PDB file of C-alpha atoms and ligand atoms in Angstrom:
ATOM      1  CA  UNK A   1      73.248  68.966 117.229  1.00 94.00           C
ATOM      2  CA  UNK A   2      72.503  69.684 113.571  1.00 96.00           C
ATOM      3  CA  UNK A   3      73.152  66.979 110.987  1.00 97.00           C
ATOM      4  CA  UNK A   4      72.693  67.639 107.263  1.00 98.00           C
ATOM      5  CA  UNK A   5      72.132  64.701 104.906  1.00 98.00           C
ATOM      6  CA  UNK A   6      72.434  65.003 101.084  1.00 96.00           C
ATOM      7  CA  UNK A   7      71.351  62.833  98.181  1.00 98.00           C
ATOM      8  CA  UNK A   8      69.882  63.237  94.706  1.00 97.00           C
ATOM      9  CA  UNK A   9      66.572  61.833  95.922  1.00 97.00           C
ATOM     10  CA  UNK A  10      65.073  59.769  98.727  1.00 97.00           C
ATOM     11  CA  UNK A  11      67.902  57.165  98.698  1.00 97.00           C
ATOM     12  CA  UNK A  12      69.763  58.896 101.511  1.00 98.00           C
ATOM     13  CA  UNK A  13      66.798  58.439 103.839  1.00 97.00           C
ATOM     14  CA  UNK A  14      67.811  54.748 104.003  1.00 97.00           C
ATOM     15  CA  UNK A  15      71.035  55.989 105.657  1.00 97.00           C
ATOM     16  CA  UNK A  16      69.238  58.673 107.676  1.00 97.00           C
ATOM     17  CA  UNK A  17      67.114  55.967 109.344  1.00 96.00           C
ATOM     18  CA  UNK A  18      70.264  54.232 110.621  1.00 97.00           C
ATOM     19  CA  UNK A  19      71.805  57.508 111.854  1.00 97.00           C
ATOM     20  CA  UNK A  20      68.596  58.502 113.644  1.00 96.00           C
ATOM     21  CA  UNK A  21      68.702  55.233 115.589  1.00 94.00           C
ATOM     22  CA  UNK A  22      72.241  55.992 116.807  1.00 95.00           C
ATOM     23  CA  UNK A  23      71.706  59.725 117.386  1.00 95.00           C
ATOM     24  CA  UNK A  24      67.948  60.069 118.004  1.00 93.00           C
ATOM     25  CA  UNK A  25      68.034  63.550 119.471  1.00 90.00           C
ATOM     26  CA  UNK A  26      69.931  65.364 116.761  1.00 95.00           C
ATOM     27  CA  UNK A  27      68.147  67.773 114.418  1.00 96.00           C
ATOM     28  CA  UNK A  28      68.194  66.428 110.856  1.00 97.00           C
ATOM     29  CA  UNK A  29      68.046  68.430 107.612  1.00 98.00           C
ATOM     30  CA  UNK A  30      67.631  66.311 104.488  1.00 98.00           C
ATOM     31  CA  UNK A  31      68.468  67.870 101.089  1.00 98.00           C
ATOM     32  CA  UNK A  32      67.440  66.041  97.918  1.00 98.00           C
ATOM     33  CA  UNK A  33      68.571  67.428  94.564  1.00 98.00           C
ATOM     34  CA  UNK A  34      65.802  65.664  92.662  1.00 97.00           C
ATOM     35  CA  UNK A  35      65.876  68.222  89.835  1.00 97.00           C
ATOM     36  CA  UNK A  36      69.160  66.607  88.764  1.00 97.00           C
ATOM     37  CA  UNK A  37      68.401  62.990  89.694  1.00 96.00           C
ATOM     38  CA  UNK A  38      69.869  60.557  88.768  1.00 95.00           C
ATOM     39  CA  UNK A  39      73.317  61.788  89.758  1.00 94.00           C
ATOM     40  CA  UNK A  40      74.630  58.598  88.160  1.00 88.00           C
ATOM     41  CA  UNK A  41      74.132  60.190  84.749  1.00 89.00           C
ATOM     42  CA  UNK A  42      75.732  63.606  85.418  1.00 92.00           C
ATOM     43  CA  UNK A  43      79.137  64.714  84.164  1.00 93.00           C
ATOM     44  CA  UNK A  44      81.719  65.233  86.891  1.00 94.00           C
ATOM     45  CA  UNK A  45      81.595  69.012  86.397  1.00 96.00           C
ATOM     46  CA  UNK A  46      77.806  69.126  86.740  1.00 96.00           C
ATOM     47  CA  UNK A  47      77.863  66.790  89.748  1.00 96.00           C
ATOM     48  CA  UNK A  48      80.434  68.985  91.532  1.00 97.00           C
ATOM     49  CA  UNK A  49      78.412  72.094  90.760  1.00 97.00           C
ATOM     50  CA  UNK A  50      75.236  70.533  92.197  1.00 98.00           C
ATOM     51  CA  UNK A  51      77.062  69.349  95.324  1.00 98.00           C
ATOM     52  CA  UNK A  52      78.537  72.811  95.924  1.00 98.00           C
ATOM     53  CA  UNK A  53      75.072  74.317  95.394  1.00 98.00           C
ATOM     54  CA  UNK A  54      73.599  71.933  97.961  1.00 98.00           C
ATOM     55  CA  UNK A  55      76.389  72.716 100.425  1.00 98.00           C
ATOM     56  CA  UNK A  56      75.715  76.432 100.023  1.00 98.00           C
ATOM     57  CA  UNK A  57      71.933  75.947 100.419  1.00 98.00           C
ATOM     58  CA  UNK A  58      72.492  73.924 103.590  1.00 98.00           C
ATOM     59  CA  UNK A  59      74.855  76.507 105.092  1.00 97.00           C
ATOM     60  CA  UNK A  60      72.301  79.260 104.342  1.00 96.00           C
ATOM     61  CA  UNK A  61      69.416  77.391 105.962  1.00 96.00           C
ATOM     62  CA  UNK A  62      70.908  75.455 108.858  1.00 96.00           C
ATOM     63  CA  UNK A  63      72.209  77.664 111.694  1.00 90.00           C
ATOM     64  CA  UNK A  64      75.248  75.654 112.856  1.00 94.00           C
ATOM     65  CA  UNK A  65      76.003  72.426 111.023  1.00 97.00           C
ATOM     66  CA  UNK A  66      77.875  69.840 113.107  1.00 97.00           C
ATOM     67  CA  UNK A  67      78.087  67.122 110.467  1.00 97.00           C
ATOM     68  CA  UNK A  68      77.285  66.584 106.783  1.00 98.00           C
ATOM     69  CA  UNK A  69      76.518  63.080 105.551  1.00 98.00           C
ATOM     70  CA  UNK A  70      76.755  62.682 101.783  1.00 98.00           C
ATOM     71  CA  UNK A  71      74.293  59.779 101.690  1.00 98.00           C
ATOM     72  CA  UNK A  72      74.944  59.018  98.052  1.00 98.00           C
ATOM     73  CA  UNK A  73      77.575  56.623  96.723  1.00 97.00           C
ATOM     74  CA  UNK A  74      77.675  58.385  93.348  1.00 95.00           C
ATOM     75  CA  UNK A  75      78.399  61.776  94.929  1.00 97.00           C
ATOM     76  CA  UNK A  76      80.787  60.342  97.545  1.00 97.00           C
ATOM     77  CA  UNK A  77      82.918  58.309  95.146  1.00 95.00           C
ATOM     78  CA  UNK A  78      83.273  61.336  92.853  1.00 95.00           C
ATOM     79  CA  UNK A  79      82.942  64.432  94.991  1.00 96.00           C
ATOM     80  CA  UNK A  80      83.975  63.842  98.589  1.00 96.00           C
ATOM     81  CA  UNK A  81      87.475  65.343  98.319  1.00 95.00           C
ATOM     82  CA  UNK A  82      86.117  68.357  96.454  1.00 97.00           C
ATOM     83  CA  UNK A  83      83.477  68.939  99.150  1.00 98.00           C
ATOM     84  CA  UNK A  84      85.954  68.470 101.992  1.00 97.00           C
ATOM     85  CA  UNK A  85      88.194  71.079 100.358  1.00 97.00           C
ATOM     86  CA  UNK A  86      85.255  73.492 100.263  1.00 97.00           C
ATOM     87  CA  UNK A  87      84.266  73.545 103.959  1.00 97.00           C
ATOM     88  CA  UNK A  88      85.603  72.955 107.454  1.00 96.00           C
ATOM     89  CA  UNK A  89      82.412  71.129 108.483  1.00 97.00           C
ATOM     90  CA  UNK A  90      83.142  67.404 109.032  1.00 96.00           C
ATOM     91  CA  UNK A  91      81.806  65.287 106.170  1.00 97.00           C
ATOM     92  CA  UNK A  92      81.027  61.573 106.156  1.00 97.00           C
ATOM     93  CA  UNK A  93      80.524  59.884 102.788  1.00 97.00           C
ATOM     94  CA  UNK A  94      78.959  56.603 101.720  1.00 96.00           C
ATOM     95  CA  UNK A  95      81.004  54.236  99.582  1.00 95.00           C
ATOM     96  CA  UNK A  96      80.159  50.713  98.395  1.00 96.00           C
ATOM     97  CA  UNK A  97      80.598  48.062 101.122  1.00 97.00           C
ATOM     98  CA  UNK A  98      83.228  46.125  99.149  1.00 96.00           C
ATOM     99  CA  UNK A  99      85.418  45.528 102.221  1.00 95.00           C
ATOM    100  CA  UNK A 100      82.750  43.888 104.462  1.00 95.00           C
ATOM    101  CA  UNK A 101      81.382  41.938 101.484  1.00 96.00           C
ATOM    102  CA  UNK A 102      84.832  40.460 100.834  1.00 95.00           C
ATOM    103  CA  UNK A 103      85.037  39.338 104.468  1.00 94.00           C
ATOM    104  CA  UNK A 104      81.585  37.706 104.364  1.00 95.00           C
ATOM    105  CA  UNK A 105      81.644  36.155 100.894  1.00 96.00           C
ATOM    106  CA  UNK A 106      82.748  32.553 100.406  1.00 95.00           C
ATOM    107  CA  UNK A 107      82.568  32.809  96.601  1.00 93.00           C
ATOM    108  CA  UNK A 108      82.592  36.059  94.643  1.00 95.00           C
ATOM    109  CA  UNK A 109      80.884  39.381  95.080  1.00 97.00           C
ATOM    110  CA  UNK A 110      78.739  41.593  92.913  1.00 98.00           C
ATOM    111  CA  UNK A 111      78.405  45.373  93.069  1.00 98.00           C
ATOM    112  CA  UNK A 112      75.013  46.792  92.138  1.00 98.00           C
ATOM    113  CA  UNK A 113      75.255  50.584  91.901  1.00 97.00           C
ATOM    114  CA  UNK A 114      74.771  53.464  89.486  1.00 96.00           C
ATOM    115  CA  UNK A 115      76.870  53.315  86.304  1.00 95.00           C
ATOM    116  CA  UNK A 116      78.913  56.291  87.596  1.00 94.00           C
ATOM    117  CA  UNK A 117      79.764  54.524  90.885  1.00 96.00           C
ATOM    118  CA  UNK A 118      80.592  51.264  89.133  1.00 96.00           C
ATOM    119  CA  UNK A 119      82.953  53.063  86.749  1.00 95.00           C
ATOM    120  CA  UNK A 120      84.564  55.407  89.294  1.00 94.00           C
ATOM    121  CA  UNK A 121      88.249  55.163  90.060  1.00 95.00           C
ATOM    122  CA  UNK A 122      87.373  55.269  93.789  1.00 95.00           C
ATOM    123  CA  UNK A 123      85.390  52.023  93.419  1.00 96.00           C
ATOM    124  CA  UNK A 124      88.175  50.514  91.374  1.00 96.00           C
ATOM    125  CA  UNK A 125      90.666  51.337  94.144  1.00 96.00           C
ATOM    126  CA  UNK A 126      88.377  49.745  96.776  1.00 95.00           C
ATOM    127  CA  UNK A 127      88.271  46.577  94.665  1.00 96.00           C
ATOM    128  CA  UNK A 128      92.075  46.540  94.182  1.00 96.00           C
ATOM    129  CA  UNK A 129      92.552  47.027  97.933  1.00 95.00           C
ATOM    130  CA  UNK A 130      90.054  44.554  99.368  1.00 95.00           C
ATOM    131  CA  UNK A 131      88.994  41.990  96.763  1.00 94.00           C
ATOM    132  CA  UNK A 132      92.319  40.222  96.672  1.00 89.00           C
ATOM    133  CA  UNK A 133      91.244  36.631  96.013  1.00 87.00           C
ATOM    134  CA  UNK A 134      87.804  37.308  94.610  1.00 92.00           C
ATOM    135  CA  UNK A 135      86.161  38.433  91.435  1.00 95.00           C
ATOM    136  CA  UNK A 136      83.942  41.469  91.694  1.00 97.00           C
ATOM    137  CA  UNK A 137      81.180  41.539  89.081  1.00 97.00           C
ATOM    138  CA  UNK A 138      79.942  45.057  88.325  1.00 98.00           C
ATOM    139  CA  UNK A 139      76.304  45.918  87.578  1.00 98.00           C
ATOM    140  CA  UNK A 140      75.263  49.505  86.814  1.00 97.00           C
ATOM    141  CA  UNK A 141      71.599  50.530  86.882  1.00 97.00           C
ATOM    142  CA  UNK A 142      69.754  53.833  86.961  1.00 95.00           C
ATOM    143  CA  UNK A 143      66.388  52.113  86.349  1.00 97.00           C
ATOM    144  CA  UNK A 144      66.525  50.756  89.920  1.00 97.00           C
ATOM    145  CA  UNK A 145      67.030  54.307  91.230  1.00 97.00           C
ATOM    146  CA  UNK A 146      63.740  55.337  89.594  1.00 97.00           C
ATOM    147  CA  UNK A 147      61.986  52.185  90.864  1.00 98.00           C
ATOM    148  CA  UNK A 148      63.142  52.903  94.419  1.00 98.00           C
ATOM    149  CA  UNK A 149      61.767  56.446  94.134  1.00 97.00           C
ATOM    150  CA  UNK A 150      58.473  55.053  92.810  1.00 96.00           C
ATOM    151  CA  UNK A 151      58.213  52.607  95.714  1.00 97.00           C
ATOM    152  CA  UNK A 152      59.014  55.309  98.284  1.00 96.00           C
ATOM    153  CA  UNK A 153      56.443  57.784  97.017  1.00 95.00           C
ATOM    154  CA  UNK A 154      53.684  55.339  96.009  1.00 94.00           C
ATOM    155  CA  UNK A 155      54.224  52.886  98.864  1.00 92.00           C
ATOM    156  CA  UNK A 156      54.605  49.829  96.595  1.00 93.00           C
ATOM    157  CA  UNK A 157      56.224  48.670  93.368  1.00 95.00           C
ATOM    158  CA  UNK A 158      55.502  45.886  90.911  1.00 95.00           C
ATOM    159  CA  UNK A 159      58.081  43.168  91.504  1.00 97.00           C
ATOM    160  CA  UNK A 160      57.929  42.410  87.754  1.00 98.00           C
ATOM    161  CA  UNK A 161      59.703  45.730  87.064  1.00 98.00           C
ATOM    162  CA  UNK A 162      62.516  44.854  89.471  1.00 98.00           C
ATOM    163  CA  UNK A 163      62.735  41.333  88.001  1.00 98.00           C
ATOM    164  CA  UNK A 164      62.976  42.706  84.438  1.00 98.00           C
ATOM    165  CA  UNK A 165      65.856  44.991  85.353  1.00 98.00           C
ATOM    166  CA  UNK A 166      67.737  42.276  87.293  1.00 98.00           C
ATOM    167  CA  UNK A 167      67.253  39.857  84.400  1.00 97.00           C
ATOM    168  CA  UNK A 168      68.797  42.428  82.048  1.00 97.00           C
ATOM    169  CA  UNK A 169      71.766  42.740  84.408  1.00 97.00           C
ATOM    170  CA  UNK A 170      72.019  38.927  84.666  1.00 94.00           C
ATOM    171  CA  UNK A 171      73.735  38.521  88.036  1.00 94.00           C
ATOM    172  CA  UNK A 172      76.436  35.827  87.840  1.00 92.00           C
ATOM    173  CA  UNK A 173      75.686  32.488  89.540  1.00 91.00           C
ATOM    174  CA  UNK A 174      79.082  32.672  91.283  1.00 93.00           C
ATOM    175  CA  UNK A 175      78.002  35.694  93.327  1.00 96.00           C
ATOM    176  CA  UNK A 176      77.004  34.933  96.937  1.00 97.00           C
ATOM    177  CA  UNK A 177      77.156  38.497  98.238  1.00 97.00           C
ATOM    178  CA  UNK A 178      75.720  41.484  96.404  1.00 98.00           C
ATOM    179  CA  UNK A 179      76.754  44.971  97.531  1.00 98.00           C
ATOM    180  CA  UNK A 180      73.941  47.520  97.252  1.00 98.00           C
ATOM    181  CA  UNK A 181      76.239  50.403  96.322  1.00 97.00           C
ATOM    182  CA  UNK A 182      73.492  52.968  95.889  1.00 98.00           C
ATOM    183  CA  UNK A 183      71.550  54.323  98.852  1.00 98.00           C
ATOM    184  CA  UNK A 184      68.299  53.997  96.896  1.00 98.00           C
ATOM    185  CA  UNK A 185      68.589  50.229  96.625  1.00 98.00           C
ATOM    186  CA  UNK A 186      67.857  49.222 100.265  1.00 98.00           C
ATOM    187  CA  UNK A 187      64.291  50.395  99.529  1.00 97.00           C
ATOM    188  CA  UNK A 188      64.096  47.515  96.999  1.00 98.00           C
ATOM    189  CA  UNK A 189      65.812  44.968  99.249  1.00 97.00           C
ATOM    190  CA  UNK A 190      62.714  42.804  99.636  1.00 97.00           C
ATOM    191  CA  UNK A 191      62.061  42.713  95.873  1.00 98.00           C
ATOM    192  CA  UNK A 192      65.743  42.136  94.978  1.00 98.00           C
ATOM    193  CA  UNK A 193      65.989  39.304  97.545  1.00 98.00           C
ATOM    194  CA  UNK A 194      62.803  37.684  96.223  1.00 97.00           C
ATOM    195  CA  UNK A 195      64.056  37.807  92.629  1.00 97.00           C
ATOM    196  CA  UNK A 196      67.619  36.642  93.363  1.00 97.00           C
ATOM    197  CA  UNK A 197      66.784  34.130  96.102  1.00 96.00           C
ATOM    198  CA  UNK A 198      68.004  33.641  99.669  1.00 95.00           C
ATOM    199  CA  UNK A 199      71.380  32.206  98.661  1.00 95.00           C
ATOM    200  CA  UNK A 200      72.587  35.750  97.869  1.00 97.00           C
ATOM    201  CA  UNK A 201      73.343  38.027 100.799  1.00 98.00           C
ATOM    202  CA  UNK A 202      72.583  41.720 100.221  1.00 98.00           C
ATOM    203  CA  UNK A 203      74.980  44.138 101.935  1.00 97.00           C
ATOM    204  CA  UNK A 204      74.683  47.915 102.265  1.00 96.00           C
ATOM    205  CA  UNK A 205      76.621  50.644 104.076  1.00 95.00           C
ATOM    206  CA  UNK A 206      73.825  52.221 106.172  1.00 96.00           C
ATOM    207  CA  UNK A 207      74.744  50.794 109.578  1.00 95.00           C
ATOM    208  CA  UNK A 208      78.479  51.454 109.091  1.00 96.00           C
ATOM    209  CA  UNK A 209      77.822  55.098 108.189  1.00 96.00           C
ATOM    210  CA  UNK A 210      75.655  55.510 111.283  1.00 96.00           C
ATOM    211  CA  UNK A 211      78.496  54.083 113.429  1.00 96.00           C
ATOM    212  CA  UNK A 212      80.903  56.572 111.868  1.00 96.00           C
ATOM    213  CA  UNK A 213      78.498  59.493 112.446  1.00 96.00           C
ATOM    214  CA  UNK A 214      77.992  58.368 116.065  1.00 96.00           C
ATOM    215  CA  UNK A 215      81.759  58.097 116.619  1.00 94.00           C
ATOM    216  CA  UNK A 216      82.310  61.631 115.294  1.00 94.00           C
ATOM    217  CA  UNK A 217      79.376  63.135 117.224  1.00 93.00           C
ATOM    218  CA  UNK A 218      79.388  61.144 120.464  1.00 82.00           C
ATOM    219  CA  UNK A 219      81.092  63.841 122.535  1.00 73.00           C
ATOM    220  CA  UNK A 220      78.375  66.326 121.492  1.00 71.00           C
ATOM    221  CA  UNK A 221      75.450  63.965 121.926  1.00 59.00           C
ATOM    222  CA  UNK A 222      75.036  64.638 125.650  1.00 55.00           C
ATOM    223  CA  UNK A 223      73.005  67.804 125.928  1.00 54.00           C
ATOM    224  CA  UNK A 224      73.645  69.412 129.303  1.00 45.00           C
ATOM    225  CA  UNK A 225      70.382  71.373 129.181  1.00 47.00           C
ATOM    226  CA  UNK A 226      68.396  68.155 128.747  1.00 53.00           C
ATOM    227  CA  UNK A 227      70.435  65.539 130.595  1.00 51.00           C
ATOM    228  CA  UNK A 228      67.924  62.711 130.103  1.00 55.00           C
ATOM    229  CA  UNK A 229      67.747  62.418 126.318  1.00 55.00           C
ATOM    230  CA  UNK A 230      65.499  59.357 126.386  1.00 56.00           C
ATOM    231  CA  UNK A 231      62.705  61.450 127.922  1.00 56.00           C
ATOM    232  CA  UNK A 232      62.663  63.836 124.964  1.00 64.00           C
ATOM    233  CA  UNK A 233      60.803  63.203 121.708  1.00 71.00           C
ATOM    234  CA  UNK A 234      63.113  62.867 118.681  1.00 75.00           C
ATOM    235  CA  UNK A 235      62.834  65.798 116.246  1.00 81.00           C
ATOM    236  CA  UNK A 236      61.272  65.172 112.840  1.00 89.00           C
ATOM    237  CA  UNK A 237      63.746  65.773 109.996  1.00 95.00           C
ATOM    238  CA  UNK A 238      63.256  68.869 107.854  1.00 96.00           C
ATOM    239  CA  UNK A 239      63.182  68.050 104.132  1.00 97.00           C
ATOM    240  CA  UNK A 240      64.267  70.223 101.201  1.00 98.00           C
ATOM    241  CA  UNK A 241      64.096  69.370  97.500  1.00 98.00           C
ATOM    242  CA  UNK A 242      65.068  71.121  94.263  1.00 98.00           C
ATOM    243  CA  UNK A 243      61.972  69.897  92.370  1.00 97.00           C
ATOM    244  CA  UNK A 244      58.426  69.220  93.553  1.00 96.00           C
ATOM    245  CA  UNK A 245      57.934  65.743  95.018  1.00 95.00           C
ATOM    246  CA  UNK A 246      55.151  63.441  93.768  1.00 92.00           C
ATOM    247  CA  UNK A 247      53.290  63.058  97.067  1.00 84.00           C
ATOM    248  CA  UNK A 248      52.441  64.920 100.238  1.00 81.00           C
ATOM    249  CA  UNK A 249      53.488  61.981 102.474  1.00 81.00           C
ATOM    250  CA  UNK A 250      56.171  64.169 103.974  1.00 89.00           C
ATOM    251  CA  UNK A 251      56.399  67.961 104.134  1.00 93.00           C
ATOM    252  CA  UNK A 252      59.124  69.089 101.743  1.00 95.00           C
ATOM    253  CA  UNK A 253      60.249  72.666 101.096  1.00 96.00           C
ATOM    254  CA  UNK A 254      61.176  73.268  97.462  1.00 96.00           C
ATOM    255  CA  UNK A 255      64.348  75.377  97.023  1.00 96.00           C
ATOM    256  CA  UNK A 256      66.600  76.475  94.143  1.00 95.00           C
ATOM    257  CA  UNK A 257      70.344  76.036  94.239  1.00 94.00           C
ATOM    258  CA  UNK A 258      72.580  78.957  93.284  1.00 88.00           C
TER     259      UNK A 258
HETATM  260  N1  DGL B   1      71.415  57.435  95.916  1.00 73.45           N
HETATM  261  C1  DGL B   1      72.479  57.651  94.982  1.00 73.45           C
HETATM  262  C2  DGL B   1      73.652  56.730  95.278  1.00 73.45           C
HETATM  263  O1  DGL B   1      73.805  56.243  96.380  1.00 73.45           O
HETATM  264  C3  DGL B   1      72.259  57.521  93.530  1.00 73.45           C
HETATM  265  C4  DGL B   1      71.125  57.966  92.809  1.00 73.45           C
HETATM  266  C5  DGL B   1      71.437  58.764  91.574  1.00 73.45           C
HETATM  267  O2  DGL B   1      72.084  58.294  90.632  1.00 73.45           O
HETATM  268  O3  DGL B   1      70.976  59.899  91.602  1.00 73.45           O
HETATM  269  O4  DGL B   1      74.458  56.492  94.418  1.00 73.45           O
END
């Protein structure tokens, strides 16, 4: 089973980790369009062009794709319909966890995402649909995307940088549940929790996306040639990027989109 995962950078690997736990024996192909990161600052036309380029690159390189996971809230809230109209391959997207946050929260919720996700009409519709008796405070940040990348590639980040950015955003004291509506942000969960304190619950969509991927793929997950999947080693994901990455921690093949 071949599963392709997209994002602008390493954010989508926070979702990939969840999917790998549910479907450990699939082959994973991770495409990061880091030449154009952050996606949260692209025009809709440019974003669509990059997503179509990534789709084409994936189809050229991966023999038979069973599922595509757009592991990026920015791309999903603005490009999922366009992508679904461009291919017959099933596509799962990641959107901010507004619905579960509304069920959990006893006060009000906050959405921390890229400016593009925060401003998208898709997000606005989610809020209209699910946040009936609650206020949803919106916080857009691209600085946190860069800090998450820095932490991933360097292995650590100064908490002062995360604190500075969160202070600028000034999260409302009425918020008891903060939605991490960008797949990069779970990499900063520890720092964000330390700065905001334990009274705020951080919610992301990773586990829900993995459930959805498992549901769609479960009939294919039993491989008749290898009927005891637990005895096989999981495959390492193959990584592709559109710009060189700052470390050799993982092997990444650099490609150009056409
Ligand atoms: N990881 C992407 C998301 O979930 C955003 C990063 C970007 O703006 O490129 O929204």
